Short mmCIF file of C-alpha atoms and ligand atoms in Angstrom, two decimals:
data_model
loop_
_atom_site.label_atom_id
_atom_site.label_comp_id
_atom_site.label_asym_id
_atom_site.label_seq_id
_atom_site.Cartn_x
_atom_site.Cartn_y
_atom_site.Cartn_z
CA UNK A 1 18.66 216.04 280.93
CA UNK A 2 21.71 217.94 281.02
CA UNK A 3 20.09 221.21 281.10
CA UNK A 4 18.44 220.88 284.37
CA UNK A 5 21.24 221.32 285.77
CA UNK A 6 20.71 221.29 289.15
CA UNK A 7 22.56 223.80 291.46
CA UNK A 8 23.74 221.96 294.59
CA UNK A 9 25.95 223.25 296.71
CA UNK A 10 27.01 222.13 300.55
CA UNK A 11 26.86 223.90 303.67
CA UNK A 12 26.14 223.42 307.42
CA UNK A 13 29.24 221.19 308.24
CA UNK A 14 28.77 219.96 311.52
CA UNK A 15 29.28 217.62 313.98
CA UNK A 16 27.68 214.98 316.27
CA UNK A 17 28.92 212.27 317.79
CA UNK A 18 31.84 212.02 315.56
CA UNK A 19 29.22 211.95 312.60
CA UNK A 20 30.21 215.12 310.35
CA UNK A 21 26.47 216.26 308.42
CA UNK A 22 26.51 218.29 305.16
CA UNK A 23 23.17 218.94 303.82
CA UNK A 24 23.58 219.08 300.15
CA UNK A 25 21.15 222.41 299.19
CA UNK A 26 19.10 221.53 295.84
CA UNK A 27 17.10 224.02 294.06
CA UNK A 28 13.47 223.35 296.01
CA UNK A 29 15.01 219.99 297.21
CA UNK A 30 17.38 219.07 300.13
CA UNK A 31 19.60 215.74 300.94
CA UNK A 32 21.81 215.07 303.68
CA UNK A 33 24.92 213.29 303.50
CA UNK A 34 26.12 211.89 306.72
CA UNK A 35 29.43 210.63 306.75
CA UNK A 36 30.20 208.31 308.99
CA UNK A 37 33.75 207.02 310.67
CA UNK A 38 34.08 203.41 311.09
CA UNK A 39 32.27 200.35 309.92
CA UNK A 40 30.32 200.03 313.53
CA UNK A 41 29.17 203.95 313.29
CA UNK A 42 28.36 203.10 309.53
CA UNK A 43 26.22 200.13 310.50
CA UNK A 44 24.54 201.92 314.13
CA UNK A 45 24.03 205.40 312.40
CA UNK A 46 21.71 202.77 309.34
CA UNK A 47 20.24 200.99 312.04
CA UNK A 48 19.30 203.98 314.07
CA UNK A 49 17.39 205.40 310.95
CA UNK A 50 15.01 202.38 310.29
CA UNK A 51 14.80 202.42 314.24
CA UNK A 52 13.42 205.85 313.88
CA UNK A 53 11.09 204.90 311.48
CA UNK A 54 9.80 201.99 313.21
CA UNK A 55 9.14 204.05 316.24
CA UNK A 56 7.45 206.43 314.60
CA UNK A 57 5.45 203.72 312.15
CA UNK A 58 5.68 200.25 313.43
CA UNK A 59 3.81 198.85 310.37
CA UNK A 60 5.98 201.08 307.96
CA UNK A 61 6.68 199.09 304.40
CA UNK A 62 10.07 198.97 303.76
CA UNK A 63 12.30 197.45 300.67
CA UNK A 64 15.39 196.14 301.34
CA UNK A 65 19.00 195.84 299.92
CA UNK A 66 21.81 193.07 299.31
CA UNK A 67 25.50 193.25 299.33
CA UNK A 68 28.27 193.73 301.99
CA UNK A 69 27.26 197.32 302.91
CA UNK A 70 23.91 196.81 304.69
CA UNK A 71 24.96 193.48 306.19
CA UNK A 72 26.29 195.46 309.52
CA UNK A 73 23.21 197.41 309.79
CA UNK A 74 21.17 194.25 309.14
CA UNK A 75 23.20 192.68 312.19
CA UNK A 76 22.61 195.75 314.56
CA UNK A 77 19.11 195.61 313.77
CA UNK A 78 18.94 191.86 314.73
CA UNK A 79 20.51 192.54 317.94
CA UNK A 80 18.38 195.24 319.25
CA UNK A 81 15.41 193.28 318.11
CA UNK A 82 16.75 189.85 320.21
CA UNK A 83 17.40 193.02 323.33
CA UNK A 84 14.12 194.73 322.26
CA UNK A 85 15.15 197.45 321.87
CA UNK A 86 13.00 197.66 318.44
CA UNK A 87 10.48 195.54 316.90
CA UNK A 88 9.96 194.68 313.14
CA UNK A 89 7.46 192.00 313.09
CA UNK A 90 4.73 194.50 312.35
CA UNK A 91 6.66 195.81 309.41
CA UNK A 92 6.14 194.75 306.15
CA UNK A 93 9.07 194.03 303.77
CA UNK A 94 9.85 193.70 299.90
CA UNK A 95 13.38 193.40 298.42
CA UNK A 96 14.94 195.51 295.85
CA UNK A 97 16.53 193.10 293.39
CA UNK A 98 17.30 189.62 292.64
CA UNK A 99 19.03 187.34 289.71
CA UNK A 100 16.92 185.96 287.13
CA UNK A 101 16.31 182.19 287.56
CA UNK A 102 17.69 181.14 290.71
CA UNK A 103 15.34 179.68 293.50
CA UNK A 104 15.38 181.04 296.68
CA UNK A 105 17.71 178.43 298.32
CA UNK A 106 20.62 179.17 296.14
CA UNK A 107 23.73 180.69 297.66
CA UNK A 108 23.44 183.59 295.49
CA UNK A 109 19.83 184.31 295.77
CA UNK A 110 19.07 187.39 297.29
CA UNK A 111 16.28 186.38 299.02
CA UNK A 112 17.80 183.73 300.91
CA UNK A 113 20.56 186.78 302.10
CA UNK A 114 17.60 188.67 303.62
CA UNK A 115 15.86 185.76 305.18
CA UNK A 116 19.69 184.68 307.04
CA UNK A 117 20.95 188.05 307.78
CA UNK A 118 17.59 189.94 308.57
CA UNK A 119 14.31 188.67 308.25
CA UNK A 120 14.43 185.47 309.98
CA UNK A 121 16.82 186.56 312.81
CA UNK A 122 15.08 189.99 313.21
CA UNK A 123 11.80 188.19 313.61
CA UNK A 124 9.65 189.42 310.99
CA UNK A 125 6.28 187.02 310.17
CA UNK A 126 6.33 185.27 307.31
CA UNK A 127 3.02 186.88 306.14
CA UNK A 128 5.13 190.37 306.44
CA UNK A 129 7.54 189.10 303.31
CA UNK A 130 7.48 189.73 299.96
CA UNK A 131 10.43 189.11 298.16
CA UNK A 132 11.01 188.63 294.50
CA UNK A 133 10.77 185.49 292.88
CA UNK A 134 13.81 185.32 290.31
CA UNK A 135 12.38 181.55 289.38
CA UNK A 136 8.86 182.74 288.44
CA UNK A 137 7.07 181.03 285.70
CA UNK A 138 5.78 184.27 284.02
CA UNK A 139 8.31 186.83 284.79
CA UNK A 140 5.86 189.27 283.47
CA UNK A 141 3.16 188.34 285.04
CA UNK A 142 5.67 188.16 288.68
CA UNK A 143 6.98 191.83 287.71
CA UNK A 144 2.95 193.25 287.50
CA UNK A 145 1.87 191.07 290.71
CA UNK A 146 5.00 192.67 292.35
CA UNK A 147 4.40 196.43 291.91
CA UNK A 148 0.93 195.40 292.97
CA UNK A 149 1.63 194.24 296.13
CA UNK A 150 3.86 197.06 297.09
CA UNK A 151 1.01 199.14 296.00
CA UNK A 152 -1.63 197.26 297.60
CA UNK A 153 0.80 197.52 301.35
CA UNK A 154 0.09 201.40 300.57
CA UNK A 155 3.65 201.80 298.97
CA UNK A 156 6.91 202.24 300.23
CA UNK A 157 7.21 204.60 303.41
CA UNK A 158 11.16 203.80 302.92
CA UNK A 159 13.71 201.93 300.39
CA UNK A 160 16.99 201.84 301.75
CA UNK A 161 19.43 201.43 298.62
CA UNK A 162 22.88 200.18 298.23
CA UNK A 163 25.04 201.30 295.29
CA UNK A 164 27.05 199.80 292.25
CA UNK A 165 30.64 201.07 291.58
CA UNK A 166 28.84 202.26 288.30
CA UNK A 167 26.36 204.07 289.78
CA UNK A 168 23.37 201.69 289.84
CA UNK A 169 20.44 201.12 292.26
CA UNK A 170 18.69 197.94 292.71
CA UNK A 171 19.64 196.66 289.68
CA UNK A 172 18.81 199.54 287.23
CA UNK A 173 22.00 199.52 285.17
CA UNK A 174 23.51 202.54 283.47
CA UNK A 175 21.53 203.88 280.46
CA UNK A 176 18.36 202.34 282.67
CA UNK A 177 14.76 203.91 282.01
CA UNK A 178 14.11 206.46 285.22
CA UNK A 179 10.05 205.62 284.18
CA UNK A 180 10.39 202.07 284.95
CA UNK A 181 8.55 199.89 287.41
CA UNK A 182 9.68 196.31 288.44
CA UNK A 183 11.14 194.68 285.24
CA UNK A 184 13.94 192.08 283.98
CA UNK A 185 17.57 193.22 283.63
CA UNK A 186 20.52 192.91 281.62
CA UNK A 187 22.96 192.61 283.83
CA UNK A 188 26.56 194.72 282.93
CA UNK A 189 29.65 193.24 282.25
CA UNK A 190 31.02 195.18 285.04
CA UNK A 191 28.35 194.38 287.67
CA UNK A 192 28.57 190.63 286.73
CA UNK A 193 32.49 191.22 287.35
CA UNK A 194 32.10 192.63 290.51
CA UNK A 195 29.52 189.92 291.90
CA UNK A 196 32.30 187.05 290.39
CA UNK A 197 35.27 188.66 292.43
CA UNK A 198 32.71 188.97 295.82
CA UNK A 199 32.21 185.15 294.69
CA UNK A 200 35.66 184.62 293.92
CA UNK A 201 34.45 182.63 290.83
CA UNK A 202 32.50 179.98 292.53
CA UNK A 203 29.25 180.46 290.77
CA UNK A 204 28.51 181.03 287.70
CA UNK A 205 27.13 184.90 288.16
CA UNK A 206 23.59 184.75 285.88
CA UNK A 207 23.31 187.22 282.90
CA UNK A 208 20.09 188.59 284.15
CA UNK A 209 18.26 190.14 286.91
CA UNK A 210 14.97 191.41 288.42
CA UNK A 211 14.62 194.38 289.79
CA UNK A 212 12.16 196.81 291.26
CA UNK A 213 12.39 200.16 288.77
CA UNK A 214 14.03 203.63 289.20
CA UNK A 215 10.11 204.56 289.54
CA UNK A 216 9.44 202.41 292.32
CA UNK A 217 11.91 203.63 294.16
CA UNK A 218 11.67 207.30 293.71
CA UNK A 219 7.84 207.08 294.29
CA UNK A 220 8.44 205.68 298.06
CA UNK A 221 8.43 208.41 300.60
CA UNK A 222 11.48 208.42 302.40
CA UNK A 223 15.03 207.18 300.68
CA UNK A 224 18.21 205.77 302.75
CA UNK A 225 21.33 205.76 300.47
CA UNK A 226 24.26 203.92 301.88
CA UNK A 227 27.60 204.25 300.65
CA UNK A 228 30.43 202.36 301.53
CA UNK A 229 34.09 201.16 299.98
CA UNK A 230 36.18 203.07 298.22
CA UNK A 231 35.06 201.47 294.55
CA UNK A 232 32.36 203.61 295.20
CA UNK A 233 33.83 206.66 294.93
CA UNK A 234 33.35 207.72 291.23
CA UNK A 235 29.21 207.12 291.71
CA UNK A 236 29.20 208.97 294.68
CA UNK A 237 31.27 212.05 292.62
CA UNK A 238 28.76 211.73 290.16
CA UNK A 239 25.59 212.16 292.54
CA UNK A 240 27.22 215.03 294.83
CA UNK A 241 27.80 216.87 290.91
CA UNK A 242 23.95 217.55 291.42
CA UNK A 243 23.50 216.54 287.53
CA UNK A 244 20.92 214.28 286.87
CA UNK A 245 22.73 211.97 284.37
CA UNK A 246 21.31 208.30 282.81
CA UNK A 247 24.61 207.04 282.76
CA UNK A 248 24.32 207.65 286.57
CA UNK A 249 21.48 205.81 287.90
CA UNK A 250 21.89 206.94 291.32
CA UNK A 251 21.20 210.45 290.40
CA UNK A 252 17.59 209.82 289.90
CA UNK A 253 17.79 210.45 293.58
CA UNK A 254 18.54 213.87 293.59
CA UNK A 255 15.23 215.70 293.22
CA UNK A 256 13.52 213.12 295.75
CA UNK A 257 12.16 214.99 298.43
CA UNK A 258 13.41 213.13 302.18
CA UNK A 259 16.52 211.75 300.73
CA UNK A 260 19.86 210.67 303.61
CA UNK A 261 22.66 209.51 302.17
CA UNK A 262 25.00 208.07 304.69
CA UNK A 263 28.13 207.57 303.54
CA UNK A 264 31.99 206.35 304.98
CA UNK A 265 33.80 208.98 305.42
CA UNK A 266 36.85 207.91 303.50
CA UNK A 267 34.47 208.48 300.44
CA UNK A 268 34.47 212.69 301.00
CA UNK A 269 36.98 214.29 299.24
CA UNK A 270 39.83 216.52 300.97
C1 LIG B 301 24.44 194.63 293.82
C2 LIG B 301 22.98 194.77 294.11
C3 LIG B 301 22.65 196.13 294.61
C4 LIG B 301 23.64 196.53 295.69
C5 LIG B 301 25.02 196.63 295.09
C6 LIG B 301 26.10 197.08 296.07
O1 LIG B 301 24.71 194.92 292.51
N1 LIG B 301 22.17 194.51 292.97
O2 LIG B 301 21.33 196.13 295.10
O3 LIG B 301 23.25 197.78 296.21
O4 LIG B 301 25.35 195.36 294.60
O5 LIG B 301 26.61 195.99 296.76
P1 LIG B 301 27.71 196.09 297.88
O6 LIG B 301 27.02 196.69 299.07
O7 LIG B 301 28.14 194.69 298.14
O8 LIG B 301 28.79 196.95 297.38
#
């Protein structure tokens, strides 16, 4: 993979609102990386891009993420919804990830996370949510029925992504299969690490997770990348390198078509 080598290089540095853009150029392929001051303009620049996309599709399909970054934009969301100032209750939503085994009412479960922080409070219909079910009987057979729901909703018009500190998306690990769809995880040492510290050590963090494949997300037709905390700064070298790398999940991104990556701006290098 090394030898398509992608040539990326970064112009049109400019500024609005205090949000500096710098579209990455790509070969046939262009991303923009927004870098943002401040957790609020972090969490309001997010929110304003599903916003968009609402406008513009109220019924739009959207997967979701978990973890500390999108909480703010997950929070912003909520409160234009309670001023609406947006609605989401026509929108349909699937998650990205989850751990293997745990029920949705157990702290860690991911799906319980989206329900508190945005689906419940944002007031999205029950009949709107699909989220993976990290209990299933028949992980298989929950994997297939997954894909084929997302499929069957028309597929993703957006999947707004988080990212590891080694690089992965959803839960597609280093070394992951770019040609997979939604399929059981080992989960890495260093991920499992990561989720114990967030934790500080009260659960036990589970060896294995579910997670929607590098596929999946590639195939939906607008990405959101957000990219926040410093410990993210060696994946986010990695992507801006332009070289699509397995050892890199999040590179998979970089020959997607409407990619933004919004990232802090503490992350971009002097
Ligand atoms: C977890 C999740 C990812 C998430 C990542 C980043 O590993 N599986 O979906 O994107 O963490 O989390 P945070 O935003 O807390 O750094």
């Amino acid at each position: 993979m090394r030898d398509s080598i992608a040539h990326v290089h970064e112009s049109a540095a400019h500024h609005r609102n205090g949000v500096v853009t710098l579209v990455l150029k790509m070969s046939a392929h262009s991303s923009t990386i927004l870098w943002c001051r401040g957790g609020g303009e972090f969490s309001r620049s997010a929110a304003d891009h599903v916003a968009a996309l609402l406008a513009r599709k109220p019924e739009a399909v959207i997967a979701l993420p978990t973890g500390q970054t999108p909480l703010g934009m997950y929070g912003e969301l909520v409160a234009r919804a309670a001023a609406k100032r947006l609605s989401a209750a026509q929108a349909r939503f699937f998650d990205l990830d989850d751990y293997l085994g745990l029920n949705v009412h157990h702290p860690l479960s991911y799906a319980r996370f989206l329900r508190e922080h945005f689906l419940r409070p944002a007031g999205v219909p029950e009949r709107h949510i699909r989220l993976l079910r990290g209990d299933a009987v028949g992980i298989e057979a929950e994997c297939r029925e997954y894909e084929a729901a997302i499929a069957a909703a028309g597929g993703l018009d957006l999947a707004i992504l988080g990212l590891g500190i080694n690089g992965h998306i959803g839960f597609n690990e280093p070394g992951s299969d770019w040609s997979a769809q939604t399929h059981v995880v080992c989960l890495s040492p260093e991920t499992r690490a990561t989720h114990a510290a967030q934790t500080q050590g009260e659960f036990a963090i589970p060896e294995y997770g579910i997670t929607v494949g590098i596929s999946t997300i590639v195939a939906a037709r607008e990405i959101l990348l957000l990219v926040a905390g410093g410990a993210k700064a060696r994946a986010l070298a990695a992507f801006r390198s332009g070289i699509p790398d397995p050892k890199w999940p999040v590179t998979a991104l970089l020959t997607h078509r409407n990619l933004t990556v919004l990232a802090e701006a503490e992350l971009q290098p002097a």
